[in-house]
Structure formats: C-alpha cells, structure tokens
Coordinates of N, CA and C in Angstrom, one line a residue:
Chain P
X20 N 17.9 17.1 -13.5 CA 16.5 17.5 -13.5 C 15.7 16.4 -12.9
X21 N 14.6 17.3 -12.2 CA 14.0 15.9 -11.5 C 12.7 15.2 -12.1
X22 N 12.3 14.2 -12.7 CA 11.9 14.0 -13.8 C 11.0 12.3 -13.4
X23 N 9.8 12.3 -14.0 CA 9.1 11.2 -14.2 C 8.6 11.1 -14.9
X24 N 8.7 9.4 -15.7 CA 8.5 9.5 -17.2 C 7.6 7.6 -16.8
X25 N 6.7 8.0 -17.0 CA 5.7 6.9 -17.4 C 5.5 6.2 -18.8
X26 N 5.5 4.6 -18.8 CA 5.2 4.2 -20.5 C 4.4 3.1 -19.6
X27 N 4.1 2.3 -20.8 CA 3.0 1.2 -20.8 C 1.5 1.5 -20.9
X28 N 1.2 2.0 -21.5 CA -0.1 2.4 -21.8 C -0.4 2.1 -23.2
X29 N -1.5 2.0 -23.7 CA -2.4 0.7 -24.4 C -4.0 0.8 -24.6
X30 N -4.1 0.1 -25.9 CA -5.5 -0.4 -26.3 C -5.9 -1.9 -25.4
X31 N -6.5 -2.2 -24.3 CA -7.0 -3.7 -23.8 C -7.9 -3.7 -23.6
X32 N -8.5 -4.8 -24.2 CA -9.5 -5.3 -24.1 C -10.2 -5.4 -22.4
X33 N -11.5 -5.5 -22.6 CA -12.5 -5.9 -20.7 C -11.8 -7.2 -20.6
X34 N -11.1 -7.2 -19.1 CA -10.8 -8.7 -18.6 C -9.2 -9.1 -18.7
X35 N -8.9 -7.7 -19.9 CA -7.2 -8.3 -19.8 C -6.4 -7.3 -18.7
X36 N -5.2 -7.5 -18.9 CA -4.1 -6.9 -18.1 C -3.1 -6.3 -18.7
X37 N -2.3 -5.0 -18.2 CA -1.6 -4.2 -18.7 C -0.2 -3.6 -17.6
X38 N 1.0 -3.5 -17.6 CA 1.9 -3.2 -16.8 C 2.2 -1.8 -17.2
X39 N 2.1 -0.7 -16.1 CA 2.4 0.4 -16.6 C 4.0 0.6 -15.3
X40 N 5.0 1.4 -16.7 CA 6.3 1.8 -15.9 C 6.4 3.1 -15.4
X41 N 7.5 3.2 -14.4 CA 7.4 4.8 -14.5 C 8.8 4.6 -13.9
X42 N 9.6 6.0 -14.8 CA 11.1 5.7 -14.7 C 11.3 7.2 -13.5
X43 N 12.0 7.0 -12.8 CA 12.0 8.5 -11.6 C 13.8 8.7 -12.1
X44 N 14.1 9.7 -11.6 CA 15.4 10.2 -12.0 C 15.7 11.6 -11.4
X45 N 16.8 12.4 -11.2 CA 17.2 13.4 -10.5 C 16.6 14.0 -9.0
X46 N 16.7 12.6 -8.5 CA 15.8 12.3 -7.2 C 16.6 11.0 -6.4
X47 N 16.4 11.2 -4.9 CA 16.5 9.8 -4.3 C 15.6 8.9 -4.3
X48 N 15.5 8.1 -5.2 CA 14.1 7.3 -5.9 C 13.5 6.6 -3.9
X49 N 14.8 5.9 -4.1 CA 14.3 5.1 -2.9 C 13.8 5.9 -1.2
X50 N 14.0 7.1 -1.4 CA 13.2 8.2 -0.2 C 12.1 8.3 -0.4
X51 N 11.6 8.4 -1.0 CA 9.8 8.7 -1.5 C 8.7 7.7 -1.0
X52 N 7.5 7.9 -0.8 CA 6.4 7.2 -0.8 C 6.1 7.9 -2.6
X53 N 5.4 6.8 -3.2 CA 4.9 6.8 -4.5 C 3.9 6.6 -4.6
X54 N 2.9 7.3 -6.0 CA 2.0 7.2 -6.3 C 1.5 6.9 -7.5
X55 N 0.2 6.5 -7.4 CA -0.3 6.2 -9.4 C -1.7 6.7 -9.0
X56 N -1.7 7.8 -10.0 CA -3.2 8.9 -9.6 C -3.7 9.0 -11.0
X57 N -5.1 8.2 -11.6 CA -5.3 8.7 -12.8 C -6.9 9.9 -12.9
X58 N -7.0 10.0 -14.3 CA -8.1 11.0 -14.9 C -8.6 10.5 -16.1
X59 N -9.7 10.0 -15.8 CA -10.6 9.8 -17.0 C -10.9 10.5 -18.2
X60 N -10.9 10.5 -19.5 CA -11.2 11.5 -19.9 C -12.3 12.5 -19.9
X61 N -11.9 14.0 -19.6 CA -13.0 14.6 -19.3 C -13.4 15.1 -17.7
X62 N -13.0 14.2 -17.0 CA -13.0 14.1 -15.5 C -12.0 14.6 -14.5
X63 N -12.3 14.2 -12.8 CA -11.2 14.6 -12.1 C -9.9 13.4 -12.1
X64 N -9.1 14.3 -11.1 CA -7.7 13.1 -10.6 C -8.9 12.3 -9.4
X65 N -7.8 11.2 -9.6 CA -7.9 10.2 -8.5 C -7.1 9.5 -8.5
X66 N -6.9 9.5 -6.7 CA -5.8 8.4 -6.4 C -5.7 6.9 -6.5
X67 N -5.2 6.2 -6.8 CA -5.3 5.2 -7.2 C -5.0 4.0 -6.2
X68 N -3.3 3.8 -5.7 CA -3.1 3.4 -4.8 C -1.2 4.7 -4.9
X69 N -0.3 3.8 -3.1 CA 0.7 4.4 -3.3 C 1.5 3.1 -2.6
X70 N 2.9 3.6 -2.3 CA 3.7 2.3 -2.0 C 4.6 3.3 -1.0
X71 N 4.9 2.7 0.0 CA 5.9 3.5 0.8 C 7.5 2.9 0.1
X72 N 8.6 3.6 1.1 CA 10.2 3.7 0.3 C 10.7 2.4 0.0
X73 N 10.5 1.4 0.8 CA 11.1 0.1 1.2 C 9.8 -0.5 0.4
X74 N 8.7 -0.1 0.1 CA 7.8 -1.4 -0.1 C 6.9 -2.1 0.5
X75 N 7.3 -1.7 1.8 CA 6.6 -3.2 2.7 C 5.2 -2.2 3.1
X76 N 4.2 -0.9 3.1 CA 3.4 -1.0 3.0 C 2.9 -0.7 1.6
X77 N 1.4 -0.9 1.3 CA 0.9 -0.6 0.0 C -0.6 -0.1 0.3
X78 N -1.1 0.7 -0.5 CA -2.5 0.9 -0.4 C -3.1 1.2 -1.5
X79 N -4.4 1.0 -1.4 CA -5.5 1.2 -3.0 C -6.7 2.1 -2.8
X80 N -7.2 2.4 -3.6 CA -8.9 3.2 -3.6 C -9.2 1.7 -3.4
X81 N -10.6 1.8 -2.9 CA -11.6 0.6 -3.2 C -11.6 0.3 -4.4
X82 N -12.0 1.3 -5.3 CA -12.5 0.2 -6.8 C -11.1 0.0 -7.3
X83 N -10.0 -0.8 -6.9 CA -9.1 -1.4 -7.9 C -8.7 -2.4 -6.8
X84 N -8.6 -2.7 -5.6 CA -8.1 -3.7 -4.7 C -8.7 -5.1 -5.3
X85 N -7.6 -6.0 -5.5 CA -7.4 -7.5 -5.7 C -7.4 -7.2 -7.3
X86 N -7.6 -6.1 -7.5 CA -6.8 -5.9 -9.5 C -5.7 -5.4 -9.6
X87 N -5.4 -4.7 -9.0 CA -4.5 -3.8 -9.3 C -3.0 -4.1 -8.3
X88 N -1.8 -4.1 -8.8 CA -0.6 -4.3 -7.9 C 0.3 -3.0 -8.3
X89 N 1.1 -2.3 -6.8 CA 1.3 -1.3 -7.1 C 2.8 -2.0 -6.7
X90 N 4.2 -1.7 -7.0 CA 5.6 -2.4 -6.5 C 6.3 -1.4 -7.3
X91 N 7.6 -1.7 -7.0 CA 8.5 -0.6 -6.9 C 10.1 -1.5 -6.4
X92 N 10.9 -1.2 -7.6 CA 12.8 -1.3 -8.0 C 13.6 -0.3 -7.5
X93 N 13.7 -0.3 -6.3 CA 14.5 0.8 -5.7 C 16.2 0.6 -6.8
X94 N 17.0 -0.2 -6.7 CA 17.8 -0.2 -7.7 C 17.7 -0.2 -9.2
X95 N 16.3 0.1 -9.6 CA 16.1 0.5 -10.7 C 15.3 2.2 -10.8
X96 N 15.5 2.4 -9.9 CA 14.8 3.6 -9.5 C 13.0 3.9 -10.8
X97 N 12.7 2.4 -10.2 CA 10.8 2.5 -11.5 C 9.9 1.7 -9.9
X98 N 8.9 2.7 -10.8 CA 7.8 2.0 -9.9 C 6.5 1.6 -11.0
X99 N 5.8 0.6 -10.8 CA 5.0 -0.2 -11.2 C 3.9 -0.4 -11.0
X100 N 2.7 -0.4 -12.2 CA 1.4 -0.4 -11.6 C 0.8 -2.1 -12.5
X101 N 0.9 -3.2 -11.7 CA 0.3 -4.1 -12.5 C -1.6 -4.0 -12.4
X102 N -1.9 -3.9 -13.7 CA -3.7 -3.9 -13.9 C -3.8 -4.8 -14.6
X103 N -4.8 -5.9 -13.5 CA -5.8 -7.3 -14.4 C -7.0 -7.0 -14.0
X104 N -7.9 -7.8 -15.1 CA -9.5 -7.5 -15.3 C -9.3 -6.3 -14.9
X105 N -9.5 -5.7 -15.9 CA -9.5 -4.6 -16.3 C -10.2 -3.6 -16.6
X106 N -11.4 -2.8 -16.1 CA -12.9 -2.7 -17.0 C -12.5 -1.5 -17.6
X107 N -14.5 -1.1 -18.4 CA -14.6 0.4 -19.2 C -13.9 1.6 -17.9
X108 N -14.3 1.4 -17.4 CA -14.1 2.5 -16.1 C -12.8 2.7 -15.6
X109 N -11.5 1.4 -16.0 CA -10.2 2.1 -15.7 C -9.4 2.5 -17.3
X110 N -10.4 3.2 -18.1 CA -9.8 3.9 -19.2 C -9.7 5.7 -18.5
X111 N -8.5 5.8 -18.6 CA -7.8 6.9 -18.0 C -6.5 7.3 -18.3
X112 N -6.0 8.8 -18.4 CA -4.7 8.8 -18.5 C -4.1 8.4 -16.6
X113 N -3.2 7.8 -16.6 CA -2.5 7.7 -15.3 C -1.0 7.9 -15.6
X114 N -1.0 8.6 -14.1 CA 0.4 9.5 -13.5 C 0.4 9.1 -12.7
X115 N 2.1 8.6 -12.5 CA 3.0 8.3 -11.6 C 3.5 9.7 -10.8
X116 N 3.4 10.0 -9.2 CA 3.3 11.1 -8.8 C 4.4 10.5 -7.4
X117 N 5.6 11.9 -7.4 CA 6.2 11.4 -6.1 C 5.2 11.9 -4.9
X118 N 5.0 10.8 -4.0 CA 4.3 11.4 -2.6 C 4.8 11.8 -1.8
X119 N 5.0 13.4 -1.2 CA 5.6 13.5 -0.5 C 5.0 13.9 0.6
X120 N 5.4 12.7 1.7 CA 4.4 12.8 3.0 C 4.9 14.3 3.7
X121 N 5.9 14.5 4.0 CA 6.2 15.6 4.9 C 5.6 16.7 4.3
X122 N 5.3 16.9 3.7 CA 4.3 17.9 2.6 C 3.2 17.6 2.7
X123 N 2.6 16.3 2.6 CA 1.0 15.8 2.6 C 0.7 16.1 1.0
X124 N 1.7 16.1 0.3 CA 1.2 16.4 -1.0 C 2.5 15.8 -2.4
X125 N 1.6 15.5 -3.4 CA 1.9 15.5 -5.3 C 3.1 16.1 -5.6
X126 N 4.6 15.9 -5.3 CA 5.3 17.5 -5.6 C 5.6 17.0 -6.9
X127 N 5.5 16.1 -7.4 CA 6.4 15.7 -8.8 C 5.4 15.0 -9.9
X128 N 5.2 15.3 -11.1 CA 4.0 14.1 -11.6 C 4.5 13.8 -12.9
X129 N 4.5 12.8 -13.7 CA 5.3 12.4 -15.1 C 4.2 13.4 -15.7
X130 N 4.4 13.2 -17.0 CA 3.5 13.0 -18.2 C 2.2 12.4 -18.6
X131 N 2.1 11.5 -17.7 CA 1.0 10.4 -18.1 C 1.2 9.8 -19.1
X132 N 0.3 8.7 -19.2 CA 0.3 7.4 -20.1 C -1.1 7.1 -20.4
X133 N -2.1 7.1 -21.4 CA -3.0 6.8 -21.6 C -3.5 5.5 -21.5
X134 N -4.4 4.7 -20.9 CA -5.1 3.2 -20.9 C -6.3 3.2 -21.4
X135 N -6.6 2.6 -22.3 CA -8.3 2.5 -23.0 C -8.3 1.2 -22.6
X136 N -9.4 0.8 -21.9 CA -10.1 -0.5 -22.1 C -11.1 -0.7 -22.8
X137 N -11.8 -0.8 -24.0 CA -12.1 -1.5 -24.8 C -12.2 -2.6 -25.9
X138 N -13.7 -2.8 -26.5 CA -13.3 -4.2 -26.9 C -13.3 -3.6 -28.8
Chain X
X1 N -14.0 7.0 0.6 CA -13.8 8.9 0.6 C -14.6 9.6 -0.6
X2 N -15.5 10.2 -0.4 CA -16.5 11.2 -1.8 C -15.1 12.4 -1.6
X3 N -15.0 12.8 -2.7 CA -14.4 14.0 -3.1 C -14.8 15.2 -3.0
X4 N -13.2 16.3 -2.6 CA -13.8 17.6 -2.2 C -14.6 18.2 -3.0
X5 N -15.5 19.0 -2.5 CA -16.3 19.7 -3.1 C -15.7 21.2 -3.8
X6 N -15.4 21.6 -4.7 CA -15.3 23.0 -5.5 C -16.4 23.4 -6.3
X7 N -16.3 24.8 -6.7 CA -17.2 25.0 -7.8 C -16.7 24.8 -9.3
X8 N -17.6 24.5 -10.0 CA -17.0 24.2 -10.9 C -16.4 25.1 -11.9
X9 N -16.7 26.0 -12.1 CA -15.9 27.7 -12.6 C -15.6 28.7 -11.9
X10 N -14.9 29.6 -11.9 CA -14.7 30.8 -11.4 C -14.0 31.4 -13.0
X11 N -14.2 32.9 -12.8 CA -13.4 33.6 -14.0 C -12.6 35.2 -13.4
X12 N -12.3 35.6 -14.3 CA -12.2 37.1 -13.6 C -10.9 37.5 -14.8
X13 N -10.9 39.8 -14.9 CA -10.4 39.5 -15.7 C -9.1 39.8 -15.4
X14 N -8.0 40.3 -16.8 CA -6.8 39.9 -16.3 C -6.6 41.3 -15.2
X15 N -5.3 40.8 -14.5 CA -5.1 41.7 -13.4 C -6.1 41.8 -11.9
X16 N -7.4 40.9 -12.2 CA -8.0 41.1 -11.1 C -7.5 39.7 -10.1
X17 N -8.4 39.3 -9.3 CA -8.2 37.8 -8.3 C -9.4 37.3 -8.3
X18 N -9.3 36.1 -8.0 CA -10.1 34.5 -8.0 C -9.6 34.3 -6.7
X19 N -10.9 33.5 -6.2 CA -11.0 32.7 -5.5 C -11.5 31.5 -5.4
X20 N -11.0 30.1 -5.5 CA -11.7 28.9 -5.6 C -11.8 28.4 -4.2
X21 N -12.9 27.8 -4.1 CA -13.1 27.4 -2.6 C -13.1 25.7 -2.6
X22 N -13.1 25.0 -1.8 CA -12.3 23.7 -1.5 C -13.5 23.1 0.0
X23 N -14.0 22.6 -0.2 CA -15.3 21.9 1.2 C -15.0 20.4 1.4
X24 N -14.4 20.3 2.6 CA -14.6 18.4 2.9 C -15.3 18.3 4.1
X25 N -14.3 17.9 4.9 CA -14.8 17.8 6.5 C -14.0 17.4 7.8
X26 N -14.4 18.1 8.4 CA -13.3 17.5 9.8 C -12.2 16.5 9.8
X27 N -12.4 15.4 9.1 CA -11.6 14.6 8.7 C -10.6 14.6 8.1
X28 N -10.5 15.5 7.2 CA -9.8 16.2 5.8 C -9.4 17.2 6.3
X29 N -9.6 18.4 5.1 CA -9.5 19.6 5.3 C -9.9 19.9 6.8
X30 N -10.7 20.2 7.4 CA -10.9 21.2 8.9 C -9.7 20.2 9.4
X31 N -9.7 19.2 9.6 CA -9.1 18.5 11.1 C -7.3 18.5 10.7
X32 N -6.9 19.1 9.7 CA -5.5 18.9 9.4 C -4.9 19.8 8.4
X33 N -3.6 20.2 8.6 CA -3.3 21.5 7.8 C -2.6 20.9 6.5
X34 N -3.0 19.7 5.9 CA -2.9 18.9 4.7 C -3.4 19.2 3.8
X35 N -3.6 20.3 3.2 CA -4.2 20.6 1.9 C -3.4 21.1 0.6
X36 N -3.4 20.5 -0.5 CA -2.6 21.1 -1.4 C -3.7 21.6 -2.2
X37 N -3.1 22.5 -3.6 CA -3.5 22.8 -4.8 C -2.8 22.7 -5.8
X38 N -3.4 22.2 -7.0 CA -2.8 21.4 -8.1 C -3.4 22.8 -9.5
X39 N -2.5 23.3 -10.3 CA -3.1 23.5 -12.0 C -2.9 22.7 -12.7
X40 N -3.6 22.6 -13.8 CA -3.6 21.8 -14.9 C -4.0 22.0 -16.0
X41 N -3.1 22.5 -16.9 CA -3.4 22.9 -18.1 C -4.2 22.1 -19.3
X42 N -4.8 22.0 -20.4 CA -5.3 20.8 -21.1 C -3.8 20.2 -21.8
X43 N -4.0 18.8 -21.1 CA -3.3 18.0 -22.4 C -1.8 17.9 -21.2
X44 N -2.2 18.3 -20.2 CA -0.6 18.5 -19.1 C -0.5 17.4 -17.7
X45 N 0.0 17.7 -17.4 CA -0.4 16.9 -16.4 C 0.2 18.4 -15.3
X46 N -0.9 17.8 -14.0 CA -1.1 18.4 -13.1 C 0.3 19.2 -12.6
X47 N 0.5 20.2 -11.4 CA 1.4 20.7 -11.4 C 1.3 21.5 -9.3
X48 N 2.0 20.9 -8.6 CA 1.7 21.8 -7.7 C 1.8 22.9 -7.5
X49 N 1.1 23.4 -7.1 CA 0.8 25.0 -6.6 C 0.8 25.7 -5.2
X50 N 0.3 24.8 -4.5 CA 0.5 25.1 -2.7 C 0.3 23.6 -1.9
X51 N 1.3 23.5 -0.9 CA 1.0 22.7 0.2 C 1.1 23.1 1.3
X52 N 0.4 22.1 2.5 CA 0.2 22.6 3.9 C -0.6 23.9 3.8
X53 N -1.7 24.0 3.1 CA -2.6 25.1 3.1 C -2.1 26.2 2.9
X54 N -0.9 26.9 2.8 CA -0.5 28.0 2.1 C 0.9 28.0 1.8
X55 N 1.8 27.1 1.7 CA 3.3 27.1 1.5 C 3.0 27.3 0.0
X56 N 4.3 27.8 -0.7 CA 4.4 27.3 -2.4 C 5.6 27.3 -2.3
X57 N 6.2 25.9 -3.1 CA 6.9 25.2 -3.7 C 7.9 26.3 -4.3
X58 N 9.4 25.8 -4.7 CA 9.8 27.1 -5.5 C 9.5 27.1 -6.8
X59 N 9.6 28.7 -7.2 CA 9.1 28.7 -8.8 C 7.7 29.0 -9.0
X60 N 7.2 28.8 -7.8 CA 5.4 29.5 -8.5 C 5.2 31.0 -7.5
X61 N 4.9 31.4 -8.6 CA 4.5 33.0 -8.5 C 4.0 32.8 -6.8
X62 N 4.2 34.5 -6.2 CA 3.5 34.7 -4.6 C 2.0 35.6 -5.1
X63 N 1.6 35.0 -6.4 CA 0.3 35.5 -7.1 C -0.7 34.3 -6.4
X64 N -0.4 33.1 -6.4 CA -0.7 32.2 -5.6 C -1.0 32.2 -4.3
X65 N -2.0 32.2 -3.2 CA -2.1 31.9 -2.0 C -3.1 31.4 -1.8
X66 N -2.9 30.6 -0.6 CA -3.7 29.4 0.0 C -4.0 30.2 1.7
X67 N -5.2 29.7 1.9 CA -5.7 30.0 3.1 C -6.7 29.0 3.4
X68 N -7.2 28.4 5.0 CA -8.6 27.8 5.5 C -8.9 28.4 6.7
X69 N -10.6 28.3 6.6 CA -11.1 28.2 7.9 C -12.4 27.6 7.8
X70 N -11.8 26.8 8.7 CA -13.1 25.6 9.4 C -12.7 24.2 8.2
X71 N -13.7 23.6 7.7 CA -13.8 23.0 6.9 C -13.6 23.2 5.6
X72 N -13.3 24.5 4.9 CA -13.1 25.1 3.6 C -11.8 25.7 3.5
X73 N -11.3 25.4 2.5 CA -10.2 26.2 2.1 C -10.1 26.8 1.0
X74 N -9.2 27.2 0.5 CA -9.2 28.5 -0.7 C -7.8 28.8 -0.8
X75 N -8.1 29.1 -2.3 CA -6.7 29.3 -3.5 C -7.2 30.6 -4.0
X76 N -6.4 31.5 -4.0 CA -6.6 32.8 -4.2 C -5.6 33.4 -5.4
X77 N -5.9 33.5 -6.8 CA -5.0 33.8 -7.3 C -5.2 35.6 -7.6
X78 N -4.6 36.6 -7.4 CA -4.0 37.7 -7.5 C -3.6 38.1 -9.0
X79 N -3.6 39.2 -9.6 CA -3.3 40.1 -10.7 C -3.6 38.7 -11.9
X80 N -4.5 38.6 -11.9 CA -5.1 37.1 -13.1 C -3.6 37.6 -14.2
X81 N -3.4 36.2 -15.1 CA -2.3 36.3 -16.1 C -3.3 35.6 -17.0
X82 N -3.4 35.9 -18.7 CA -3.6 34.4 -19.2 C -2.7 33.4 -19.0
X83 N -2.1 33.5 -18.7 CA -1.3 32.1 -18.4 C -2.1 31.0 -17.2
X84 N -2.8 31.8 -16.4 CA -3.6 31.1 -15.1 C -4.6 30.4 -15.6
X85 N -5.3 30.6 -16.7 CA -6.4 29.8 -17.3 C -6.2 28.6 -17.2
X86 N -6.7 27.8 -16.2 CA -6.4 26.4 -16.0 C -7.4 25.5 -15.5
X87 N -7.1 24.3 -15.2 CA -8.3 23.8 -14.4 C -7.4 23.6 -12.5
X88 N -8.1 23.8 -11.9 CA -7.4 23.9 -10.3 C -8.0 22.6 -9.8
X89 N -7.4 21.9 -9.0 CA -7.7 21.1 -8.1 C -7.3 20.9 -6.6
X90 N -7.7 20.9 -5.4 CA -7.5 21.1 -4.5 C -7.6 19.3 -4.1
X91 N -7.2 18.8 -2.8 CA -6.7 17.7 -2.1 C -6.0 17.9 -1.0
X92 N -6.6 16.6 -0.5 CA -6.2 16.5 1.6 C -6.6 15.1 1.7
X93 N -5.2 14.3 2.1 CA -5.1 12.8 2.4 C -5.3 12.1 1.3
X94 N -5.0 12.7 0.0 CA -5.1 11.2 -1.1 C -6.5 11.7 -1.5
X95 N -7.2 13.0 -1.1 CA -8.3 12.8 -1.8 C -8.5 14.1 -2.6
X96 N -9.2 14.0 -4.1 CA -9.0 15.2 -4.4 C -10.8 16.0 -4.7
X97 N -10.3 17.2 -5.0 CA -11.7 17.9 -5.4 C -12.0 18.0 -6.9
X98 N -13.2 18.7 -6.8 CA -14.1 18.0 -7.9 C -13.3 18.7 -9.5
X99 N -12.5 19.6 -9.0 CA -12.0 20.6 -10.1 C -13.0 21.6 -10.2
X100 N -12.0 23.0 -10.4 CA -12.8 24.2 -10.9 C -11.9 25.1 -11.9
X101 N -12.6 24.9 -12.7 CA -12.0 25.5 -14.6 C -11.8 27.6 -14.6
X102 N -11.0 28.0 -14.2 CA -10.7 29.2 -14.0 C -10.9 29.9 -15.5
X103 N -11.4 30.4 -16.0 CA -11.3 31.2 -17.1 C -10.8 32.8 -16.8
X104 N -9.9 33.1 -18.0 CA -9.4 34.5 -17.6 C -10.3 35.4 -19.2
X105 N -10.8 36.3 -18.6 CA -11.8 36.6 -19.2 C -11.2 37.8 -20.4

C-alpha cells in the first residue's frame, strides 16, 4: 500500500524549533520530488517548500526561507522538514505530499501532523 | 504568488452537478495544462481528484471532471452524492486556490 505517515508535531514555543518526519512506503521513495504543504487552522493549503529525488535542488514559499530546512534519506525512505524561529503564523497541520512532476500535481498526502506555536 | 481565486461555496442537490470555478493567470492556469483538484473532507487530509486539467487518477468516480478556458478552470461534479460534501481545492505550480466548501443540499 502506498502510504505516508508524518510524526513530529508539537506544542513550541515563538523562537524555538521543531523536526517534523515523514515515513513514505509502497513507493520508489527515491523517484519522487517531495513536498511539505501545510493548513492553518480554519484556512487554505499551502506549499511550503519541496526537494527533488537526489536532493541537490530545494525550494521554499517566501515566508519560511532561512527558517525552514527541507532534506530527505533516500535509504531511509523519510523526508524532513527542519523548523527554527518559529512564529504564531506557522501553527498549522502539515502534510508531507509526493510531488509528482510528470502530473504537475499532490498524488499522495500522509495524514498530517499538527504544529502549535505558542507561548 | 497570491492564490487561485475560487468561490467560496457552491451547493446543489443530490443527483444534480456543481461547478467550481478556479481564476489565476497566464502564468498558471491559462499558460499551462498544470492544474489539479484536491477534496478534503474535515479532519482528512486532502485527496486528488484531477490532474493536467481533466485526467483522474484511478479510483475516483468519472462523476468528476475537469475542464479550462482561458485563464479559469473548472471541476464539475455530476449526479451530487453526500459523500461529495467537501471542501475542493484547485492548484497550478505549487500554488493553490482559495477553497470552495461544496454543500450537498
């Protein structure tokens, strides 16, 4: 089954940092461009940043560049969203989403993982 | 990138069709046959519904279709189910729209 399971989500404080996982499975992990797309509560999706197969490109929205690190364990088949300084505004559920370019689209999305930033 | 434009409800009742409409710009939607649509039920996470402006994925109903012209596109759902009651979202290049909350009346 083709499956994405997201953990690392948390109560942090404004200013701290948080590592969210996301485990991929019944899939060629390392074929994919990947993504981390969240939703505020109450709100739309939004893309966040994504990571091509190998790694060596990466991209962000504006509002998370020089906070946010997106990386990825092809022999662990997980990809990774490191978040420092943190604010009210990246409290959101976020989803780990396969990106499938040849589609131009979302075909796979975990569960999500909830992040509150709060003090 | 500002986010596609949708309306923010449509309804209709069961057995009838919806249509949600999707507005970016030449850049996006008009200039490229890149558009998907996403449901999303509360408490779910999103779920594809159509790519390349009217393919669907296997597994989702041909109750589903996708169509554009010009700068707008559109998700057309057919013989409404409650099951459709959802919130829809459309996207082209990483960008998505504003959501529009379908009620089945």
């Amino acid at each position: 089954e083709v499956q994405l399971v997201e953990s690392g989500g948390g109560l942090v404080q404004p200013g701290g940092s948080l590592r969210l996982s996301c485990a991929a499975s019944g899939f060629t992990f390392s074929s994919y461009w990947m993504s981390w797309v969240r939703q505020a509560p109450g709100k739309g999706l939004e893309w966040v940043a994504n990571i091509k197969q190998d790694g060596s490109e990466k991209y962000y929205v504006d509002s998370v560049k020089g906070r946010f690190t997106i990386s990825r364990d092809n022999a662990k088949n997980s990809l990774y969203l490191q978040m420092n300084s943190l604010r009210a505004e990246d409290t959101a559920v976020y989803y780990c989403a396969r990106d499938n370019y040849d589609r131009g689209a979302f075909d796979i999305w975990g569960q999500g993982t909830m992040v509150t930033v709060s003090s | 990138q500002s986010a596609l434009t949708q309306p923010p409800s449509a309804s209709g009742s069961p057995g009838q069709s919806v249509t949600i409409s999707c507005t970016g710009t030449s850049s996006d939607v008009g200039g490229y046959n890149y558009v998907s649509w996403y449901q999303q039920h509360p408490g779910k996470a999103p779920k594809l519904m159509i790519y390349e402006v009217s393919k669907r994925p296997s597994g989702v109903p041909d109750r589903f279709s996708g169509s554009k012209s010009g700068n707008t596109a559109s998700l057309t759902v057919s013989g409404l189910q409650a099951e459709d009651e959802a919130d829809y979202y459309c996207s082209s290049f990483r960008v998505f729209g504003t959501g529009t909350k379908v009620t089945v009346l």
